[in-house]
């Protein structure tokens, strides 16, 4: 089952949040994905609960740090891998990422990595161009990148459509940002390449929010970590473990 849940009970933080298969942090960035019909500007924000998705409630999830009962309730019962992205503040573009796996003894953490999110921080009502990352719990079902599959357990689509150029918000080069990506299932069709441009919630709600390689600056809406950490995620996230990403600023996730 596919889960896409936004934490709508958390007060709205901003108008939108976004990022795309075309640009990773700069409105001037370009990618060959645009020429192939892939999204020109993408993002991710508020999602919808999937039909029939069963969530865990607080029981069994209490060891995921910093998460309040409402957030914990969105983690599916069958999920055994959680990518936890905790933003440093509602208007901050920096965050940290940790991968947790569920064991018989509870949730076991992996290493914590520095990360970037959208330039303007976080929102639970994302729209195109707001430069904020979506708050919520989203499934992780598909991966891809410009480079060859490094051993991904998720379905992996290698394509020149992940080529990107230009500079980010701090003037940093964006080349290589999409060498490896994991699609976040916000306003997209699971089971397809991250480059798929289907937007079930409509184009205004954005799409194409990914985990991808960090380029040293804020994103338009995605979450980025170092290349070695992206490779580790790709080799670890397992469809049989029903992985999800829990993402947002710390204050909102704690509710």
Coordinates of C-alpha atoms in Angstrom, one line a residue:
X1 CA 0.0 0.0 0.0
X2 CA 1.1 3.5 -0.7
X3 CA 1.1 6.1 2.0
X4 CA 1.3 9.8 1.5
X5 CA 0.4 11.8 4.5
X6 CA 0.9 15.5 5.4
X7 CA 0.8 16.6 8.9
X8 CA -2.1 19.0 8.3
X9 CA -2.7 19.5 12.0
X10 CA 0.6 21.4 12.2
X11 CA 0.1 25.1 11.6
X12 CA 0.9 26.2 8.1
X13 CA 4.5 27.4 7.8
X14 CA 4.5 28.9 4.4
X15 CA 2.8 29.0 1.0
X16 CA 4.7 26.2 -0.8
X17 CA 7.9 24.2 -1.2
X18 CA 9.4 22.9 -4.2
X19 CA 12.1 21.2 -6.2
X20 CA 12.3 19.5 -9.4
X21 CA 13.7 17.1 -11.9
X22 CA 14.8 20.2 -13.8
X23 CA 16.5 22.2 -11.0
X24 CA 17.8 21.4 -7.6
X25 CA 18.3 24.7 -6.0
X26 CA 18.3 27.5 -8.5
X27 CA 15.6 28.9 -10.8
X28 CA 18.4 29.2 -13.4
X29 CA 19.3 25.5 -13.2
X30 CA 18.5 23.3 -16.2
X31 CA 18.4 19.7 -16.9
X32 CA 17.9 17.5 -20.0
X33 CA 14.8 16.1 -18.2
X34 CA 12.9 19.1 -19.4
X35 CA 13.5 18.3 -23.0
X36 CA 12.3 14.7 -22.5
X37 CA 8.9 15.9 -21.1
X38 CA 10.0 15.4 -17.5
X39 CA 9.1 18.1 -14.9
X40 CA 10.6 21.5 -15.4
X41 CA 10.2 22.5 -11.8
X42 CA 9.2 20.1 -9.1
X43 CA 8.5 19.9 -5.4
X44 CA 6.6 18.0 -2.8
X45 CA 4.3 19.1 -0.1
X46 CA 1.1 18.1 1.4
X47 CA 0.0 14.5 0.5
X48 CA -3.1 12.4 1.0
X49 CA -3.5 9.2 3.0
X50 CA -3.5 6.3 0.7
X51 CA -6.6 4.2 0.5
X52 CA -6.5 1.5 3.1
X53 CA -3.1 2.4 4.4
X54 CA -2.8 1.2 8.0
X55 CA -0.8 3.3 10.4
X56 CA 1.0 2.3 13.5
X57 CA -0.1 4.7 16.1
X58 CA 2.3 5.4 18.9
X59 CA 2.7 1.8 19.9
X60 CA 5.9 0.3 18.4
X61 CA 7.1 3.7 17.2
X62 CA 7.8 5.4 20.5
X63 CA 11.6 5.0 20.1
X64 CA 11.7 7.3 17.0
X65 CA 13.2 10.4 18.6
X66 CA 11.5 13.8 18.4
X67 CA 8.2 12.5 17.0
X68 CA 4.9 13.3 18.7
X69 CA 1.8 11.1 18.8
X70 CA 0.2 12.6 15.7
X71 CA 3.4 12.1 13.6
X72 CA 3.9 8.6 15.0
X73 CA 0.4 7.7 14.1
X74 CA 1.2 8.2 10.4
X75 CA 4.0 5.6 10.3
X76 CA 2.5 2.4 8.8
X77 CA 2.4 -0.7 11.0
X78 CA 4.3 -2.7 8.4
X79 CA 7.1 -0.2 8.0
X80 CA 10.5 -1.4 9.2
X81 CA 12.7 1.3 7.8
X82 CA 12.2 5.1 8.4
X83 CA 14.3 7.9 7.0
X84 CA 13.9 10.6 9.6
X85 CA 14.6 14.1 8.3
X86 CA 14.6 16.7 11.1
X87 CA 14.8 20.4 10.1
X88 CA 16.8 22.8 12.3
X89 CA 13.9 25.3 12.2
X90 CA 10.7 26.1 10.3
X91 CA 12.5 28.7 8.1
X92 CA 15.9 26.9 8.0
X93 CA 17.4 25.2 5.0
X94 CA 19.6 22.8 7.1
X95 CA 18.5 19.6 8.7
X96 CA 19.8 16.2 9.6
X97 CA 18.9 12.7 8.4
X98 CA 19.0 9.4 10.2
X99 CA 17.9 5.9 9.0
X100 CA 16.1 3.8 11.5
X101 CA 15.1 0.1 11.3
X102 CA 12.5 -1.6 13.4
X103 CA 13.7 -4.6 15.4
X104 CA 12.0 -6.8 17.9
X105 CA 13.5 -4.6 20.6
X106 CA 12.3 -1.4 19.0
X107 CA 13.7 1.2 16.6
X108 CA 17.5 1.0 16.0
X109 CA 19.2 4.1 14.7
X110 CA 21.9 4.3 12.1
X111 CA 24.3 7.2 11.7
X112 CA 23.1 10.8 11.6
X113 CA 24.1 12.9 8.5
X114 CA 24.0 16.6 7.8
X115 CA 21.5 17.6 5.1
X116 CA 19.9 20.4 3.2
X117 CA 16.2 21.1 2.6
X118 CA 14.4 23.9 0.8
X119 CA 15.8 27.5 1.0
X120 CA 12.8 28.9 2.9
X121 CA 12.4 25.9 5.3
X122 CA 9.2 23.8 5.7
X123 CA 5.5 23.9 5.0
X124 CA 2.5 21.7 5.3
X125 CA 0.7 23.3 2.3
X126 CA 3.2 23.2 -0.5
X127 CA 2.6 24.9 -3.8
X128 CA 4.9 25.4 -6.8
X129 CA 7.6 28.0 -6.3
X130 CA 7.4 28.5 -2.5
X131 CA 10.9 27.1 -1.9
X132 CA 9.8 25.1 1.1
X133 CA 10.0 21.4 1.7
X134 CA 6.8 19.5 2.6
X135 CA 6.1 18.2 6.1
X136 CA 4.7 14.7 6.3
X137 CA 5.2 11.0 6.1
X138 CA 5.7 9.6 2.6
X139 CA 6.5 6.2 1.1
X140 CA 9.7 5.5 -0.7
X141 CA 9.2 3.2 -3.7
X142 CA 11.4 4.2 -6.6
X143 CA 15.0 5.4 -7.3
X144 CA 17.1 6.4 -10.2
X145 CA 20.0 8.6 -11.3
X146 CA 22.4 9.7 -14.0
X147 CA 25.0 7.1 -12.8
X148 CA 24.7 3.3 -13.0
X149 CA 22.8 1.5 -10.3
X150 CA 25.1 1.2 -7.3
X151 CA 23.2 -1.8 -5.9
X152 CA 19.8 -0.3 -5.1
X153 CA 17.1 -2.5 -3.7
X154 CA 14.4 -0.1 -4.8
X155 CA 13.6 -0.2 -8.6
X156 CA 16.3 1.9 -10.2
X157 CA 16.0 3.9 -13.5
X158 CA 19.3 5.1 -15.0
X159 CA 18.7 8.0 -17.5
X160 CA 20.3 11.0 -19.1
X161 CA 17.2 12.8 -18.0
X162 CA 18.9 13.2 -14.6
X163 CA 21.5 15.5 -16.1
X164 CA 21.6 18.9 -14.5
X165 CA 23.6 22.1 -14.8
X166 CA 23.5 25.6 -13.5
X167 CA 24.1 27.0 -10.1
X168 CA 22.3 26.9 -6.8
X169 CA 21.1 29.6 -4.4
X170 CA 24.7 30.1 -3.1
X171 CA 26.3 30.0 -6.5
X172 CA 27.4 26.4 -6.1
X173 CA 27.4 24.1 -9.1
X174 CA 24.5 21.7 -9.4
X175 CA 26.3 19.2 -11.6
X176 CA 26.0 15.7 -10.1
X177 CA 23.1 16.5 -7.8
X178 CA 21.0 13.9 -9.5
X179 CA 23.6 11.2 -9.9
X180 CA 21.5 9.3 -7.4
X181 CA 18.0 10.0 -6.3
X182 CA 15.1 8.4 -4.4
X183 CA 11.7 9.7 -5.2
X184 CA 9.5 10.9 -2.3
X185 CA 6.0 9.8 -2.9
X186 CA 4.3 13.2 -2.8
X187 CA 2.0 14.0 -5.7
X188 CA 3.5 11.3 -7.9
X189 CA 2.6 7.9 -9.2
X190 CA 4.5 5.2 -7.3
X191 CA 6.0 2.4 -9.3
X192 CA 7.4 4.7 -12.0
X193 CA 10.7 6.4 -12.6
X194 CA 11.3 9.6 -10.5
X195 CA 11.2 11.4 -13.8
X196 CA 7.5 10.5 -14.4
X197 CA 5.5 13.7 -14.5
X198 CA 2.1 12.4 -13.4
X199 CA 0.7 14.7 -10.7
X200 CA -2.4 13.3 -9.0
X201 CA -3.0 16.4 -6.9
X202 CA -2.6 18.7 -9.9
X203 CA 0.4 20.7 -11.2
X204 CA 0.0 23.5 -8.7
X205 CA 0.8 21.2 -5.9
X206 CA 4.2 20.4 -7.3
X207 CA 6.0 17.1 -7.4
X208 CA 9.4 15.6 -8.1
X209 CA 10.5 16.0 -4.5
X210 CA 13.5 13.7 -4.0
X211 CA 16.3 12.6 -1.8
X212 CA 19.4 13.3 -3.8
X213 CA 23.1 14.2 -3.8
X214 CA 23.9 17.4 -1.8
X215 CA 25.4 20.2 -3.8
X216 CA 26.4 22.4 -0.8
X217 CA 23.4 24.7 -0.6
X218 CA 19.6 24.9 -0.1
X219 CA 17.2 23.1 -2.4
X220 CA 13.9 24.1 -4.0
X221 CA 12.1 21.5 -1.8
X222 CA 14.1 18.2 -1.9
X223 CA 16.3 16.8 0.8
X224 CA 20.0 16.3 -0.1
X225 CA 22.8 14.4 1.6
X226 CA 26.4 13.6 0.6
X227 CA 26.9 11.1 -2.3
X228 CA 28.2 8.4 -0.1
X229 CA 25.1 8.6 2.1
X230 CA 22.8 8.4 -1.0
X231 CA 24.6 5.3 -2.1
X232 CA 24.1 3.8 1.4
X233 CA 20.4 4.6 1.4
X234 CA 20.0 3.0 -2.1
X235 CA 21.8 -0.1 -0.9
X236 CA 19.7 -0.3 2.3
X237 CA 16.2 0.8 1.6
X238 CA 14.2 -2.4 0.9
X239 CA 10.7 -2.6 -0.6
X240 CA 10.0 -5.6 1.5
X241 CA 10.6 -3.4 4.6
X242 CA 8.0 -0.8 3.4
X243 CA 10.3 2.2 3.9
X244 CA 8.9 5.7 4.5
X245 CA 10.4 9.2 5.0
X246 CA 9.3 11.3 7.9
X247 CA 10.3 14.9 7.3
X248 CA 9.7 18.4 8.7
X249 CA 11.0 20.9 11.2
X250 CA 11.5 19.6 14.7
X251 CA 8.7 21.6 16.3
X252 CA 6.1 20.3 13.9
X253 CA 7.3 16.7 14.0
X254 CA 7.1 16.8 17.8
X255 CA 3.3 17.3 17.8

